Each structure stands twice: as structure tokens, then as C-alpha cells.
Amino acid sequence: MRAWLLLALFLACLVAGPAWAQIAETPSGYPVPRFVSLKVGVAHGRAGPSRDHPILWRYVREGLPLRVTAEAPDWRRVEDPDGEVTWMHHSLLSGRRTVFAPAEIALRIRPDTDANIEAVAEAGAVLDLERCADGWCRLEAQGLHGWAPADTVWGLMPSDLGLD
């Protein structure tokens, strides 16, 4: 019985191998691409994965969503909402999920274009991502919660929308 269990586990690993290998190949063990957020209020984005590389950008927006596009052992290549690509030390990044509002968006009391507006997020706002469903995302900022169409924010993966 034990031999059959081990064989079944081995075969399951073979079947799941490509997905597992994708995750295991990154230094962090997390998939790439993925979204993270800026953990600190001030951070430097560099031209390469070390402190020896010149600073390209000074970020001053805690919570700003960033897309991780590559990894080195202690560094992550990230893309910001404006499309700028820099390298950041992993200690500056958080797994907290946020989104960026490129333009003003209405946060509605339910996921419906006819629902009452709970709040309005200004262009450039950073909001916490709570969940997404059926093309809408529930967001939070400054204690206010509401729903916005997923295509009105930057910082979502297909898996957030159930498209993976």
C-alpha cells in the first residue's frame, strides 16, 4: 500500500512538474510576473540588481503597485504604473496587493454601473485590492470600500479575474 502511495505521489509530481518548476526557478519561489507593492515611503529603483548600479528613480509612494518581471537572488526587476522598469531590493517590497487608478474612478456600493457611488478615487490614487469577481474589483482606501470595473485600474493579474 505504501509503495502505491509513493508511486501515486511521484506521478502527481510529474504531471504538475511544469507549473512547479516555473515557481521553483525563481530565487523567491514565487511566480513571475506577479504584483507586489512598495513597502516603504521612499525607495530607489536602480539600473541593475545591485547597489553599485545607478539610481534611475526615487519612489515616494508607499503602497504603489509594481509588477515583478524578473528576479535575482536579492533583487526584483519591477515595472511601475507608468511603464518605467527598475531593479529594487526585495526588502523594499511587500506582498500586499494594491492597484493604481490611472484616471478618476467611481467606487460603487455593488458591482453594477447603476449602483450608487460610495466614493470617487482621484487619478493617481493607490487603493487596496480586496477581491475581484465578474469583471469588477472591490477596493478600499481611507476606510471607504467600493466596487470598480477591473479595466479601470492597473495592477491586476489574469488570475485575479479568474482568467488563468
GROMACS .gro file of C-alpha atoms in nm:
model
  164
    1MET     CA    1   0.000   0.000   0.000
    2ARG     CA    2   0.279   0.241   0.093
    3ALA     CA    3   0.461   0.171  -0.236
    4TRP     CA    4   0.143   0.254  -0.431
    5LEU     CA    5   0.105   0.579  -0.237
    6LEU     CA    6   0.465   0.679  -0.313
    7LEU     CA    7   0.418   0.589  -0.679
    8ALA     CA    8   0.097   0.795  -0.697
    9LEU     CA    9   0.275   1.092  -0.534
   10PHE     CA   10   0.565   1.060  -0.778
   11LEU     CA   11   0.330   1.051  -1.078
   12ALA     CA   12   0.137   1.352  -0.945
   13CYS     CA   13   0.464   1.546  -0.924
   14LEU     CA   14   0.547   1.452  -1.283
   15VAL     CA   15   0.209   1.578  -1.404
   16ALA     CA   16   0.236   1.901  -1.202
   17GLY     CA   17   0.604   1.938  -1.286
   18PRO     CA   18   0.596   2.229  -1.533
   19ALA     CA   19   0.389   2.453  -1.302
   20TRP     CA   20   0.602   2.363  -1.002
   21ALA     CA   21   0.923   2.415  -1.199
   22GLN     CA   22   0.815   2.766  -1.300
   23ILE     CA   23   0.778   2.866  -0.936
   24ALA     CA   24   1.088   2.685  -0.813
   25GLU     CA   25   1.312   2.852  -1.074
   26THR     CA   26   1.281   3.199  -0.916
   27PRO     CA   27   1.500   3.293  -0.619
   28SER     CA   28   1.192   3.383  -0.414
   29GLY     CA   29   0.996   3.073  -0.515
   30TYR     CA   30   0.709   3.295  -0.633
   31PRO     CA   31   0.588   3.313  -0.994
   32VAL     CA   32   0.695   3.584  -1.236
   33PRO     CA   33   0.523   3.800  -1.340
   34ARG     CA   34   0.331   3.897  -1.026
   35PHE     CA   35   0.227   4.214  -0.846
   36VAL     CA   36   0.371   4.345  -0.521
   37SER     CA   37   0.360   4.687  -0.358
   38LEU     CA   38   0.616   4.931  -0.228
   39LYS     CA   39   0.666   4.862   0.144
   40VAL     CA   40   0.831   5.193   0.233
   41GLY     CA   41   0.765   5.562   0.174
   42VAL     CA   42   1.093   5.624  -0.008
   43ALA     CA   43   1.277   5.373  -0.228
   44HIS     CA   44   1.533   5.380  -0.506
   45GLY     CA   45   1.483   5.200  -0.835
   46ARG     CA   46   1.821   5.112  -0.986
   47ALA     CA   47   1.951   5.033  -1.334
   48GLY     CA   48   2.056   4.682  -1.228
   49PRO     CA   49   2.039   4.430  -0.946
   50SER     CA   50   2.294   4.576  -0.701
   51ARG     CA   51   2.366   4.892  -0.505
   52ASP     CA   52   2.656   4.951  -0.746
   53HIS     CA   53   2.409   5.035  -1.025
   54PRO     CA   54   2.296   5.395  -1.061
   55ILE     CA   55   1.963   5.511  -0.922
   56LEU     CA   56   1.710   5.568  -1.202
   57TRP     CA   57   1.404   5.661  -0.996
   58ARG     CA   58   1.324   5.772  -0.643
   59TYR     CA   59   0.983   5.638  -0.547
   60VAL     CA   60   0.796   5.820  -0.271
   61ARG     CA   61   0.465   5.636  -0.268
   62GLU     CA   62   0.418   5.364  -0.007
   63GLY     CA   63   0.176   5.102  -0.138
   64LEU     CA   64   0.245   5.174  -0.506
   65PRO     CA   65   0.173   4.856  -0.705
   66LEU     CA   66   0.469   4.719  -0.901
   67ARG     CA   67   0.483   4.427  -1.144
   68VAL     CA   68   0.776   4.192  -1.080
   69THR     CA   69   0.908   4.088  -1.422
   70ALA     CA   70   1.236   3.916  -1.322
   71GLU     CA   71   1.435   3.817  -1.016
   72ALA     CA   72   1.793   3.797  -0.898
   73PRO     CA   73   1.875   3.649  -0.556
   74ASP     CA   74   1.805   3.967  -0.351
   75TRP     CA   75   1.667   4.191  -0.625
   76ARG     CA   76   1.348   4.222  -0.826
   77ARG     CA   77   1.308   4.387  -1.166
   78VAL     CA   78   0.983   4.583  -1.141
   79GLU     CA   79   0.763   4.786  -1.371
   80ASP     CA   80   0.567   5.079  -1.228
   81PRO     CA   81   0.225   5.205  -1.345
   82ASP     CA   82   0.395   5.447  -1.589
   83GLY     CA   83   0.588   5.162  -1.754
   84GLU     CA   84   0.926   5.254  -1.603
   85VAL     CA   85   1.143   4.949  -1.531
   86THR     CA   86   1.396   4.944  -1.247
   87TRP     CA   87   1.554   4.700  -1.002
   88MET     CA   88   1.466   4.709  -0.632
   89HIS     CA   89   1.599   4.524  -0.332
   90HIS     CA   90   1.342   4.267  -0.217
   91SER     CA   91   1.328   4.421   0.134
   92LEU     CA   92   1.156   4.730  -0.015
   93LEU     CA   93   0.864   4.525  -0.148
   94SER     CA   94   0.555   4.380   0.014
   95GLY     CA   95   0.311   4.108  -0.088
   96ARG     CA   96   0.024   4.346  -0.001
   97ARG     CA   97  -0.193   4.384  -0.311
   98THR     CA   98  -0.281   4.731  -0.427
   99VAL     CA   99  -0.399   4.885  -0.753
  100PHE     CA  100  -0.340   5.221  -0.919
  101ALA     CA  101  -0.615   5.439  -1.064
  102PRO     CA  102  -0.482   5.594  -1.390
  103ALA     CA  103  -0.792   5.814  -1.409
  104GLU     CA  104  -1.071   5.912  -1.171
  105ILE     CA  105  -1.295   5.615  -1.089
  106ALA     CA  106  -1.624   5.581  -0.906
  107LEU     CA  107  -1.639   5.324  -0.628
  108ARG     CA  108  -1.991   5.183  -0.624
  109ILE     CA  109  -2.179   5.013  -0.340
  110ARG     CA  110  -2.214   4.697  -0.551
  111PRO     CA  111  -2.066   4.572  -0.881
  112ASP     CA  112  -2.319   4.739  -1.109
  113THR     CA  113  -2.286   5.052  -1.325
  114ASP     CA  114  -2.625   5.170  -1.199
  115ALA     CA  115  -2.535   5.127  -0.827
  116ASN     CA  116  -2.493   5.433  -0.607
  117ILE     CA  117  -2.145   5.580  -0.578
  118GLU     CA  118  -1.981   5.532  -0.238
  119ALA     CA  119  -1.669   5.736  -0.314
  120VAL     CA  120  -1.458   5.868  -0.601
  121ALA     CA  121  -1.090   5.780  -0.632
  122GLU     CA  122  -0.882   6.054  -0.791
  123ALA     CA  123  -0.645   5.986  -1.078
  124GLY     CA  124  -0.321   5.854  -0.931
  125ALA     CA  125  -0.486   5.703  -0.623
  126VAL     CA  126  -0.348   5.383  -0.474
  127LEU     CA  127  -0.618   5.151  -0.338
  128ASP     CA  128  -0.606   4.821  -0.152
  129LEU     CA  129  -0.732   4.528  -0.357
  130GLU     CA  130  -0.983   4.318  -0.162
  131ARG     CA  131  -1.115   4.083  -0.432
  132CYS     CA  132  -1.241   4.066  -0.790
  133ALA     CA  133  -1.541   3.891  -0.945
  134ASP     CA  134  -1.720   3.909  -1.279
  135GLY     CA  135  -1.506   4.192  -1.414
  136TRP     CA  136  -1.536   4.409  -1.101
  137CYS     CA  137  -1.296   4.460  -0.810
  138ARG     CA  138  -1.375   4.556  -0.452
  139LEU     CA  139  -1.129   4.821  -0.343
  140GLU     CA  140  -1.057   5.011  -0.023
  141ALA     CA  141  -0.895   5.345   0.051
  142GLN     CA  142  -0.905   5.553   0.369
  143GLY     CA  143  -1.173   5.330   0.520
  144LEU     CA  144  -1.405   5.356   0.220
  145HIS     CA  145  -1.493   5.044   0.024
  146GLY     CA  146  -1.647   5.011  -0.318
  147TRP     CA  147  -1.659   4.828  -0.648
  148ALA     CA  148  -1.496   4.945  -0.971
  149PRO     CA  149  -1.469   4.782  -1.314
  150ALA     CA  150  -1.146   4.582  -1.329
  151ASP     CA  151  -1.040   4.752  -1.651
  152THR     CA  152  -1.028   5.093  -1.476
  153VAL     CA  153  -0.729   5.006  -1.252
  154TRP     CA  154  -0.367   4.898  -1.305
  155GLY     CA  155  -0.220   4.615  -1.102
  156LEU     CA  156  -0.426   4.305  -1.178
  157MET     CA  157  -0.317   3.961  -1.294
  158PRO     CA  158  -0.544   3.737  -1.505
  159SER     CA  159  -0.570   3.510  -1.200
  160ASP     CA  160  -0.728   3.798  -1.003
  161LEU     CA  161  -1.008   3.791  -1.258
  162GLY     CA  162  -1.036   3.413  -1.271
  163LEU     CA  163  -0.885   3.405  -1.622
  164ASP     CA  164  -0.591   3.173  -1.561
   0.00000   0.00000   0.00000
